[in-house]
PDB file of C-alpha atoms and ligand atoms in Angstrom:
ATOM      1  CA  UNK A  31      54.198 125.421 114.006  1.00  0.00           C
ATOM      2  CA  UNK A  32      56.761 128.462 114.102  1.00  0.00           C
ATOM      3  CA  UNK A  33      55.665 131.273 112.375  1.00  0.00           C
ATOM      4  CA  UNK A  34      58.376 133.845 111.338  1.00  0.00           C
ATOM      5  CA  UNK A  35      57.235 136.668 109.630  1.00  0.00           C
ATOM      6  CA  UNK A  36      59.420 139.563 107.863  1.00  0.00           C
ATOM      7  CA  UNK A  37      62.189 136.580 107.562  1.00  0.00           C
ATOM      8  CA  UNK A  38      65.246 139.041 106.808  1.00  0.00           C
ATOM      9  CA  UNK A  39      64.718 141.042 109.608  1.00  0.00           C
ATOM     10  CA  UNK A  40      66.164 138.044 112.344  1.00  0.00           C
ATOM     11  CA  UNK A  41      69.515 138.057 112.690  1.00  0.00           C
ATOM     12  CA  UNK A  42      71.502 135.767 110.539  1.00  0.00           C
ATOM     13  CA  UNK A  43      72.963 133.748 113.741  1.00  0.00           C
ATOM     14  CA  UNK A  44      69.548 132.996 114.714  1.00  0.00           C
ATOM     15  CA  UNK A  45      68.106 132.192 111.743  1.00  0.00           C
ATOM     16  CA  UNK A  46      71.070 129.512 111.086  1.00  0.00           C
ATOM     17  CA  UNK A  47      70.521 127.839 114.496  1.00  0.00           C
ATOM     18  CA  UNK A  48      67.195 126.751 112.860  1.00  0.00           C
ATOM     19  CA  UNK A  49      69.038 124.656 110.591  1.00  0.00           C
ATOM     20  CA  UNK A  50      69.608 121.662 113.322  1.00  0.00           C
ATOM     21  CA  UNK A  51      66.084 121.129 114.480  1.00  0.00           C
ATOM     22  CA  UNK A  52      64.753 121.830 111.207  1.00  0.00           C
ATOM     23  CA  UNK A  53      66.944 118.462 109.910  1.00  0.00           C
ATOM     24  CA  UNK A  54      66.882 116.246 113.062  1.00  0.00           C
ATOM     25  CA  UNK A  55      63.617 117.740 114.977  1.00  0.00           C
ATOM     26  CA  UNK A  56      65.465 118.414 117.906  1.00  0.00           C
ATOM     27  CA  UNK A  57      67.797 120.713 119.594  1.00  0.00           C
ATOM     28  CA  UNK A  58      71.246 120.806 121.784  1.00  0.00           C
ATOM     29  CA  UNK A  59      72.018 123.540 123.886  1.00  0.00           C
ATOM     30  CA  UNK A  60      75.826 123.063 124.681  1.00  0.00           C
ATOM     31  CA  UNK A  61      77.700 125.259 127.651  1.00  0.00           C
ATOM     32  CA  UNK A  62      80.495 125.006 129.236  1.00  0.00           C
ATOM     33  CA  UNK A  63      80.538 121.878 131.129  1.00  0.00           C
ATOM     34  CA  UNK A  64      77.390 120.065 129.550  1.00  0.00           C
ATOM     35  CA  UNK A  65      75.328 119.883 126.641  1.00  0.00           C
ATOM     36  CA  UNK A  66      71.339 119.132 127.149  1.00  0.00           C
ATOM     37  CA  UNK A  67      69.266 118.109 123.871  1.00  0.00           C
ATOM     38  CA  UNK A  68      65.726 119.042 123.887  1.00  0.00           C
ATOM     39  CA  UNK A  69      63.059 118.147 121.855  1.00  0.00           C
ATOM     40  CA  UNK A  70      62.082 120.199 119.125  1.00  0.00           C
ATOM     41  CA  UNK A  71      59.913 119.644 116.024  1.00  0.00           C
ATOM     42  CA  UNK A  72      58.349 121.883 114.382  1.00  0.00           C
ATOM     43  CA  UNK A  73      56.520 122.954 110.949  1.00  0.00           C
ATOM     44  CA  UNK A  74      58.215 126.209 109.726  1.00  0.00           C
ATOM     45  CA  UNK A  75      56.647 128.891 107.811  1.00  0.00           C
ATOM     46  CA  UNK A  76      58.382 132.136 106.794  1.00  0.00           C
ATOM     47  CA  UNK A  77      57.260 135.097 104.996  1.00  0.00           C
ATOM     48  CA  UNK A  78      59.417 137.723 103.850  1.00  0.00           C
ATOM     49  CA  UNK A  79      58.918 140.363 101.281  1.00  0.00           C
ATOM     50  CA  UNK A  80      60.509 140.584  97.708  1.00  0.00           C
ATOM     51  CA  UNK A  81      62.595 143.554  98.556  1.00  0.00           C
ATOM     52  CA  UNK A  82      63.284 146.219 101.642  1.00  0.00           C
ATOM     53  CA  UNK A  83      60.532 148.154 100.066  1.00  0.00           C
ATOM     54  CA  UNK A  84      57.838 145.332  99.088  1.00  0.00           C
ATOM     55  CA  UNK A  85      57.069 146.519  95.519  1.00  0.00           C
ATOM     56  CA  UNK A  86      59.982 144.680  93.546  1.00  0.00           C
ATOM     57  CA  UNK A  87      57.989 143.033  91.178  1.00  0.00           C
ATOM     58  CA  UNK A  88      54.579 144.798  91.834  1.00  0.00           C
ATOM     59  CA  UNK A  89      53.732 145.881  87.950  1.00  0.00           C
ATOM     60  CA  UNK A  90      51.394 148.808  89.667  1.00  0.00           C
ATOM     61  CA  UNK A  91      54.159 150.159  91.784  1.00  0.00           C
ATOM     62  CA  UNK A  92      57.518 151.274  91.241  1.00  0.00           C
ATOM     63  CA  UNK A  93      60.300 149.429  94.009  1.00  0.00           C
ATOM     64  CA  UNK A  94      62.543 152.115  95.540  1.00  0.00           C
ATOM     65  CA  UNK A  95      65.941 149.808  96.454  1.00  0.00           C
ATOM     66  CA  UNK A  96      68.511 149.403  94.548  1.00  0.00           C
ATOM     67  CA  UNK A  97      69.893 146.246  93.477  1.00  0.00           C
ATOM     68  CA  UNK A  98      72.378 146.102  96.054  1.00  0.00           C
ATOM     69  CA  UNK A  99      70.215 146.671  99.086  1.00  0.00           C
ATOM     70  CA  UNK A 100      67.964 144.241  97.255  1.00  0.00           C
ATOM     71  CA  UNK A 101      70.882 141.887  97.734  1.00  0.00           C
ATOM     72  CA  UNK A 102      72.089 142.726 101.337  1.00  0.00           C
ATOM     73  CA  UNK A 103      68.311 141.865 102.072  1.00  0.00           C
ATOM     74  CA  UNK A 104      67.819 138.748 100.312  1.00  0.00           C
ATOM     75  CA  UNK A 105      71.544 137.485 101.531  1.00  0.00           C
ATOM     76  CA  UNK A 106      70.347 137.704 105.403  1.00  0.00           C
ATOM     77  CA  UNK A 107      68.762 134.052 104.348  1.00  0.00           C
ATOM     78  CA  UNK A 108      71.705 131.879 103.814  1.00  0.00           C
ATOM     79  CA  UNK A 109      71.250 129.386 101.054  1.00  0.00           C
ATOM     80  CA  UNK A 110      71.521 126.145 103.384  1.00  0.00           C
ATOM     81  CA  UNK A 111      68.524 127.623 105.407  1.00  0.00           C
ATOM     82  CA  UNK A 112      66.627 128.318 101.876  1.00  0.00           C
ATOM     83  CA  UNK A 113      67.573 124.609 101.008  1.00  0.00           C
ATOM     84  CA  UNK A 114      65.919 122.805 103.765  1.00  0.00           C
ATOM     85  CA  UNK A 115      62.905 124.924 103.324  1.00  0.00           C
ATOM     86  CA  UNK A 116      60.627 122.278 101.612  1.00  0.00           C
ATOM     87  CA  UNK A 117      58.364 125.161  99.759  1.00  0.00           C
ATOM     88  CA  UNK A 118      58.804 128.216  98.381  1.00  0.00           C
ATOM     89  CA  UNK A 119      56.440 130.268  96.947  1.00  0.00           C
ATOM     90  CA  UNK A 120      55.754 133.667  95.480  1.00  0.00           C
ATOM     91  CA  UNK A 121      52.209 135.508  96.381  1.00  0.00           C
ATOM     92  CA  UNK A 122      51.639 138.145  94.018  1.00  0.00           C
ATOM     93  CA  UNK A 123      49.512 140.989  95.157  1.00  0.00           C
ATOM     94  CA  UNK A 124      45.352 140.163  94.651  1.00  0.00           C
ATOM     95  CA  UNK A 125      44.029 142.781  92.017  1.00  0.00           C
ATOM     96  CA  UNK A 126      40.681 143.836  93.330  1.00  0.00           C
ATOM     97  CA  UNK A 127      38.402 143.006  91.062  1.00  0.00           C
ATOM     98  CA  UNK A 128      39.376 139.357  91.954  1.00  0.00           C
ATOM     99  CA  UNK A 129      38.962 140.155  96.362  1.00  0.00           C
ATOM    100  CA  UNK A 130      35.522 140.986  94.884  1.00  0.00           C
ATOM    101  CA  UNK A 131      34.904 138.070  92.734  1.00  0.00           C
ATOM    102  CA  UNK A 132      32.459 135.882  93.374  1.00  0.00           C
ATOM    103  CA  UNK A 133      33.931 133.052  91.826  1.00  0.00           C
ATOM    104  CA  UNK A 134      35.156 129.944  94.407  1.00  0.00           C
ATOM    105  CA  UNK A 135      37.959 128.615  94.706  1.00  0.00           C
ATOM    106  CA  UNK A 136      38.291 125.108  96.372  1.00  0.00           C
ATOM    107  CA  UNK A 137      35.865 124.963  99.854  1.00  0.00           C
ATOM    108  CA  UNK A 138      37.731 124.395 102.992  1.00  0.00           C
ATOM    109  CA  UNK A 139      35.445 121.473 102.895  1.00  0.00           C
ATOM    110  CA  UNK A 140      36.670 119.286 100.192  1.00  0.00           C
ATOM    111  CA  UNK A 141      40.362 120.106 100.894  1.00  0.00           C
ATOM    112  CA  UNK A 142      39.928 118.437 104.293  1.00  0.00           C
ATOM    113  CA  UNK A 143      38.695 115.596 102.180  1.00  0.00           C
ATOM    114  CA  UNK A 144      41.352 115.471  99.715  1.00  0.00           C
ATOM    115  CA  UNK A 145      44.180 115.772 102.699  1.00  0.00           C
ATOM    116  CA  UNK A 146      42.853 113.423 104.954  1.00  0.00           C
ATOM    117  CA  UNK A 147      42.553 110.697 102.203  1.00  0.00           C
ATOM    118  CA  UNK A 148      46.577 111.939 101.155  1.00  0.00           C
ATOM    119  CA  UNK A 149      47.039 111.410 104.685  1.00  0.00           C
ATOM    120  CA  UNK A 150      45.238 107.901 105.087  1.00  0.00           C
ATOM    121  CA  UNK A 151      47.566 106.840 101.783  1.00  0.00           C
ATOM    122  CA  UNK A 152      51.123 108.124 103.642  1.00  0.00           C
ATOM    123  CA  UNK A 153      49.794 106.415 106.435  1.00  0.00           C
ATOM    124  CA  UNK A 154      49.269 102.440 104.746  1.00  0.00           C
ATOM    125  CA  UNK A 155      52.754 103.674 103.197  1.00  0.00           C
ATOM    126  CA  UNK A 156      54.662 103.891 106.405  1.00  0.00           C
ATOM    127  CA  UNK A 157      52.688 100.903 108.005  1.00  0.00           C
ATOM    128  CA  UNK A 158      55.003  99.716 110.704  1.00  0.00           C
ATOM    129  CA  UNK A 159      58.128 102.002 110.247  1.00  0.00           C
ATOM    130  CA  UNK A 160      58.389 105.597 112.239  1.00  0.00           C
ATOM    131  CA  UNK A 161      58.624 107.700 108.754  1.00  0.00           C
ATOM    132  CA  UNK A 162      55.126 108.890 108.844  1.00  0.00           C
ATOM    133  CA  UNK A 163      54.535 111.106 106.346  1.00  0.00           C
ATOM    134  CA  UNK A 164      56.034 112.193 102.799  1.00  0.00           C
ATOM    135  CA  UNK A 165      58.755 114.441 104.277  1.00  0.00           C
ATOM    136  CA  UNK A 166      59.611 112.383 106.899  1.00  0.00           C
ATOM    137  CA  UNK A 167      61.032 109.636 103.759  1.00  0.00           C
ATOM    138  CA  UNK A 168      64.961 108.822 104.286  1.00  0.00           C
ATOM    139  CA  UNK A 169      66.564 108.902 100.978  1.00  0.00           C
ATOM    140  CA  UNK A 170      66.291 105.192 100.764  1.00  0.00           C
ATOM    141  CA  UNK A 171      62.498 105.457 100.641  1.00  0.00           C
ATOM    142  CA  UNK A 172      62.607 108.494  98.403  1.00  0.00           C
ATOM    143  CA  UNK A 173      63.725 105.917  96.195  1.00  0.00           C
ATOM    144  CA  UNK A 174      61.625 103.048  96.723  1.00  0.00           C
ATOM    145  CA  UNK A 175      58.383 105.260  96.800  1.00  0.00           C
ATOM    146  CA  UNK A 176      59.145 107.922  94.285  1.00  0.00           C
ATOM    147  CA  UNK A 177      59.922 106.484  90.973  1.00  0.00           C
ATOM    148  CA  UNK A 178      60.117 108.567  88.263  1.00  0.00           C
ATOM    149  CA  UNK A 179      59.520 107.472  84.373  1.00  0.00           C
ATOM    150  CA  UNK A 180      61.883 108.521  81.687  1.00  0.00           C
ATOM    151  CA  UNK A 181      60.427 111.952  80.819  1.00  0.00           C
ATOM    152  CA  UNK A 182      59.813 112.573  84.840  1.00  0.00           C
ATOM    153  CA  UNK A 183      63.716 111.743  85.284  1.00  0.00           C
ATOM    154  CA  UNK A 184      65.010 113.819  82.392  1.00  0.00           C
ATOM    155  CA  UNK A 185      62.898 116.855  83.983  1.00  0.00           C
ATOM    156  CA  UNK A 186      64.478 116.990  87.338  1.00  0.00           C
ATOM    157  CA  UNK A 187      67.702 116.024  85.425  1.00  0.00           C
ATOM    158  CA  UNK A 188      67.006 119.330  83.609  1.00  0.00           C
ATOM    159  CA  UNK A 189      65.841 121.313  86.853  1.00  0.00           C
ATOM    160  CA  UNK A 190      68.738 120.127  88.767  1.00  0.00           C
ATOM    161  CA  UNK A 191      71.178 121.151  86.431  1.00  0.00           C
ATOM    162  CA  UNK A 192      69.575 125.056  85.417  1.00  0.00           C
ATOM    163  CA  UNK A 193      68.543 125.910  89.346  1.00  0.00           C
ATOM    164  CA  UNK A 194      71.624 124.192  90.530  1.00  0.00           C
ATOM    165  CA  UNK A 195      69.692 122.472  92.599  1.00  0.00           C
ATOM    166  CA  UNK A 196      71.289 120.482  95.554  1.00  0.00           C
ATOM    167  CA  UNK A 197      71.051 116.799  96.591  1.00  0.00           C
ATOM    168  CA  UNK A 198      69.163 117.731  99.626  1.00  0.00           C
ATOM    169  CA  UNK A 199      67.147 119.652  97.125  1.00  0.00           C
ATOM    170  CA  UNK A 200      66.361 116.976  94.738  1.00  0.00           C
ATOM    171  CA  UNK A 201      65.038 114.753  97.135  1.00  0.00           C
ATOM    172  CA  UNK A 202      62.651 117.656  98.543  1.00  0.00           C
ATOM    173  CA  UNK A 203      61.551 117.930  94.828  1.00  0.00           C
ATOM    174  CA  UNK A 204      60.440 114.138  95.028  1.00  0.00           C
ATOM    175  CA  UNK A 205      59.197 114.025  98.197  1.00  0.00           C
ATOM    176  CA  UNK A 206      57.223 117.257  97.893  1.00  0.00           C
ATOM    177  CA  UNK A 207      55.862 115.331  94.221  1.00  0.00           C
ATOM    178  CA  UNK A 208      54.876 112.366  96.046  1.00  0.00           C
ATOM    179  CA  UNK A 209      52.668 114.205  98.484  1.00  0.00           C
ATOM    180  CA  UNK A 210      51.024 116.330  95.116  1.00  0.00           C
ATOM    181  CA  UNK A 211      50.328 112.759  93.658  1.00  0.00           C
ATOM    182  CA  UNK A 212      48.800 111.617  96.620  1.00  0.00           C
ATOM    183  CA  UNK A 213      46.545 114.670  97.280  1.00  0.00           C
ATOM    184  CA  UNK A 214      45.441 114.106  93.729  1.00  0.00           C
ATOM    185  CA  UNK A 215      45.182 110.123  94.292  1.00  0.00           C
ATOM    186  CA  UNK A 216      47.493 108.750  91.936  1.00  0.00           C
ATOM    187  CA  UNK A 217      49.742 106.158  92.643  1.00  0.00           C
ATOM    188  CA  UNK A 218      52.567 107.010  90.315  1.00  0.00           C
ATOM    189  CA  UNK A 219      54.648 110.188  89.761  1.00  0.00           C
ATOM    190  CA  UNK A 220      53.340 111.636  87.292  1.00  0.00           C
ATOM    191  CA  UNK A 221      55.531 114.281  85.186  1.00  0.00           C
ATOM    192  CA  UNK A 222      53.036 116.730  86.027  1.00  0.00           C
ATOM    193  CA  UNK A 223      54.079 116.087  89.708  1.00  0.00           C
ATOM    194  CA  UNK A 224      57.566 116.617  89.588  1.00  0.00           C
ATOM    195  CA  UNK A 225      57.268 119.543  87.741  1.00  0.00           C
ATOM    196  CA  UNK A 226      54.643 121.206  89.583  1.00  0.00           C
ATOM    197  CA  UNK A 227      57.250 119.866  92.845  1.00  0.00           C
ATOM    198  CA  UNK A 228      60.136 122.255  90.868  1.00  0.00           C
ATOM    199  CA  UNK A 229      57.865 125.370  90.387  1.00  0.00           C
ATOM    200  CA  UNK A 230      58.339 125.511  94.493  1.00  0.00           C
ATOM    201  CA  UNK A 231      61.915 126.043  94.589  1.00  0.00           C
ATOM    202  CA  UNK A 232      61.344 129.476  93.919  1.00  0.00           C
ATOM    203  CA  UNK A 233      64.206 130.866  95.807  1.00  0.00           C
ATOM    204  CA  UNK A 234      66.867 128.537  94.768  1.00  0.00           C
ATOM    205  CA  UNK A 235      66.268 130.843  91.393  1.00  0.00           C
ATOM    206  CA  UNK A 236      68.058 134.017  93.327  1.00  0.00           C
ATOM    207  CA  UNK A 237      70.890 132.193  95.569  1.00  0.00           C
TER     208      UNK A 237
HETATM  209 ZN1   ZN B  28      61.858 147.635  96.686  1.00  0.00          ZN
END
């Protein structure tokens, strides 16, 4: 697992060499006279703030930048590194009242549960072929193992067309579905799937 935190702040040459091993799970180092190719797969996670400042969007404290240095910092993640991110999502700040509720949420416990058995099911999928898991689907099995019903296809149809989503895109939104209807045990894509899938391609909103 590589964890990069403050995203913006690497430089944009190194962020972009990401993009091979992120596709193909490995890397080549070419120099003059040879080129070695190492092996290198990894699950990437990436925080970065909203803004230079961290408040855009914080409804309890006013964001200093201005919408230009918002943009410089948002365009140091190109949009072909954004794309073959698999999840985006936004974490708004915890009000406190809720850090002191005593309310739970789901126990580490029956998560486990819930991913194992999504696991198991990926597993008796990809019985004899090196695939593996969800994410791992080539778009030919995208389309044998994520079929969508009428209102599920005129959804992403809909998606696609208002985020300008890309092709590599719309296959992340099905494969990222298929692992929601697993965790949740169903066996078809569901509508609710697809469009819960969608609501993670937060940052194809701003590119
Ligand atoms: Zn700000």
């Amino acid at each position: 697992m590589l964890f990069l935190d403050e995203l913006p702040e690497f430089s944009r040459t190194t962020l972009e060499v990401l993009r091979q091993p992120l596709e193909e799970g490995h890397v080549t180092i070419s120099r003059a006279f040879s080129s070695s190719t190492f092996p290198a797969d990894f699950m990437l996670i990436a925080a970065l703030n909203p803004c230079p400042c961290g408040y855009r969007g914080d409804p309890r404290r006013r964001c200093q930048c201005s919408v230009p240095q918002v943009e410089r910092y948002m365009n140091k993640i190109s949009g072909p590194l954004i794309d073959r991110i698999d999840i985006h999502i936004e974490v708004p700040p915890v009000p406190f009242r809720e850090l002191r509720s005593q309310r739970e949420g789901t126990s580490s416990e029956s998560m486990r549960t819930q991913v194992l058995a999504a696991h198991r099911r990926q597993q008796e999928r990809f019985a004899g072929s090196s695939t593996g898991v969800n994410a791992r689907m080539r778009h030919k099995e995208v389309r044998k193992h994520c079929r969508l019903d009428a209102s599920g296809e005129a959804l992403l149809k809909q998606a696609m067309r208002e985020l300008g989503l890309s092709a590599r895109a719309h296959d992340k939104v099905l494969r990222v579905s298929r692992t929601i209807a697993d965790l949740a045990g169903e066996e078809e894509l569901q509508t609710a799937h697809i469009s819960e899938a969608i609501g993670y391609r937060r940052l194809d909103r701003q590119f």
